[in-house]
Structures are given as structure tokens and as C-alpha cells.
Amino acid sequence: MDRYYRSAGSTELSQEAAATEAYQGMMRASLAAEGAVYQVTVALSQDFSNMRFILTGMVSGDYAAAQARTSRDAQTLRDVCGAD
């Protein structure tokens, strides 16, 4: 999530690119994850995928709400992993 925010920028195109990169990273991470970590990484993959679909117009939705959900899932991942 932190990397997404660092690279997202202020344009829809840069946000889409950052969401795509984050989606791919979470998909790779989910391949090595197990249990609760696996579940959260898959949820984050879906969140980032949804964000990029909203930005490209492939689905309708509230981008800010999608970002908020992604942030909550990222916090869940930090909690599951025991990070501060």
C-alpha cells in the first residue's frame, strides 16, 4: 500500500499504473502465502484490480471508497503479520 501511494501520482493514468503494479505484486505474494496471510493478499489483489478497473471505466464505482477498502485490507495484512 505504501508503495502504491508513493508511485500513484495525481493523474488517473499514474494511479492505474500503480494499481496494476500493486495488483501484480499482491498476486505474486499470494502464491507464497498461507492461511490468513493468503486470504488477505488475495483480498488486496482484488482491491487493486477493482481500483484499476474503476480508473479505466471497465466497472463503475467510487474510487475513493475502493481506496479506503484497500487501506483497511492493508492494515489487516499488517495486523496478521504482526507489524506495527
C-alpha angles and dihedrals in degrees: 000000000000091000090049092055092046093053103031098088124184102288127083090236093055091044090051091050091049092048090049091050091047091048091053092047093050091048090053091046092051090058090065097037130096137196118347092357090056092050093051095045090052090049090050090049089054091046093053091044090052091049092054092046090052091050093050093046093242089126132018118239148118109282093198090053090049090051091050092051090048090051091051091050090048089053089050089053091051089049093048091049092048095241123147 
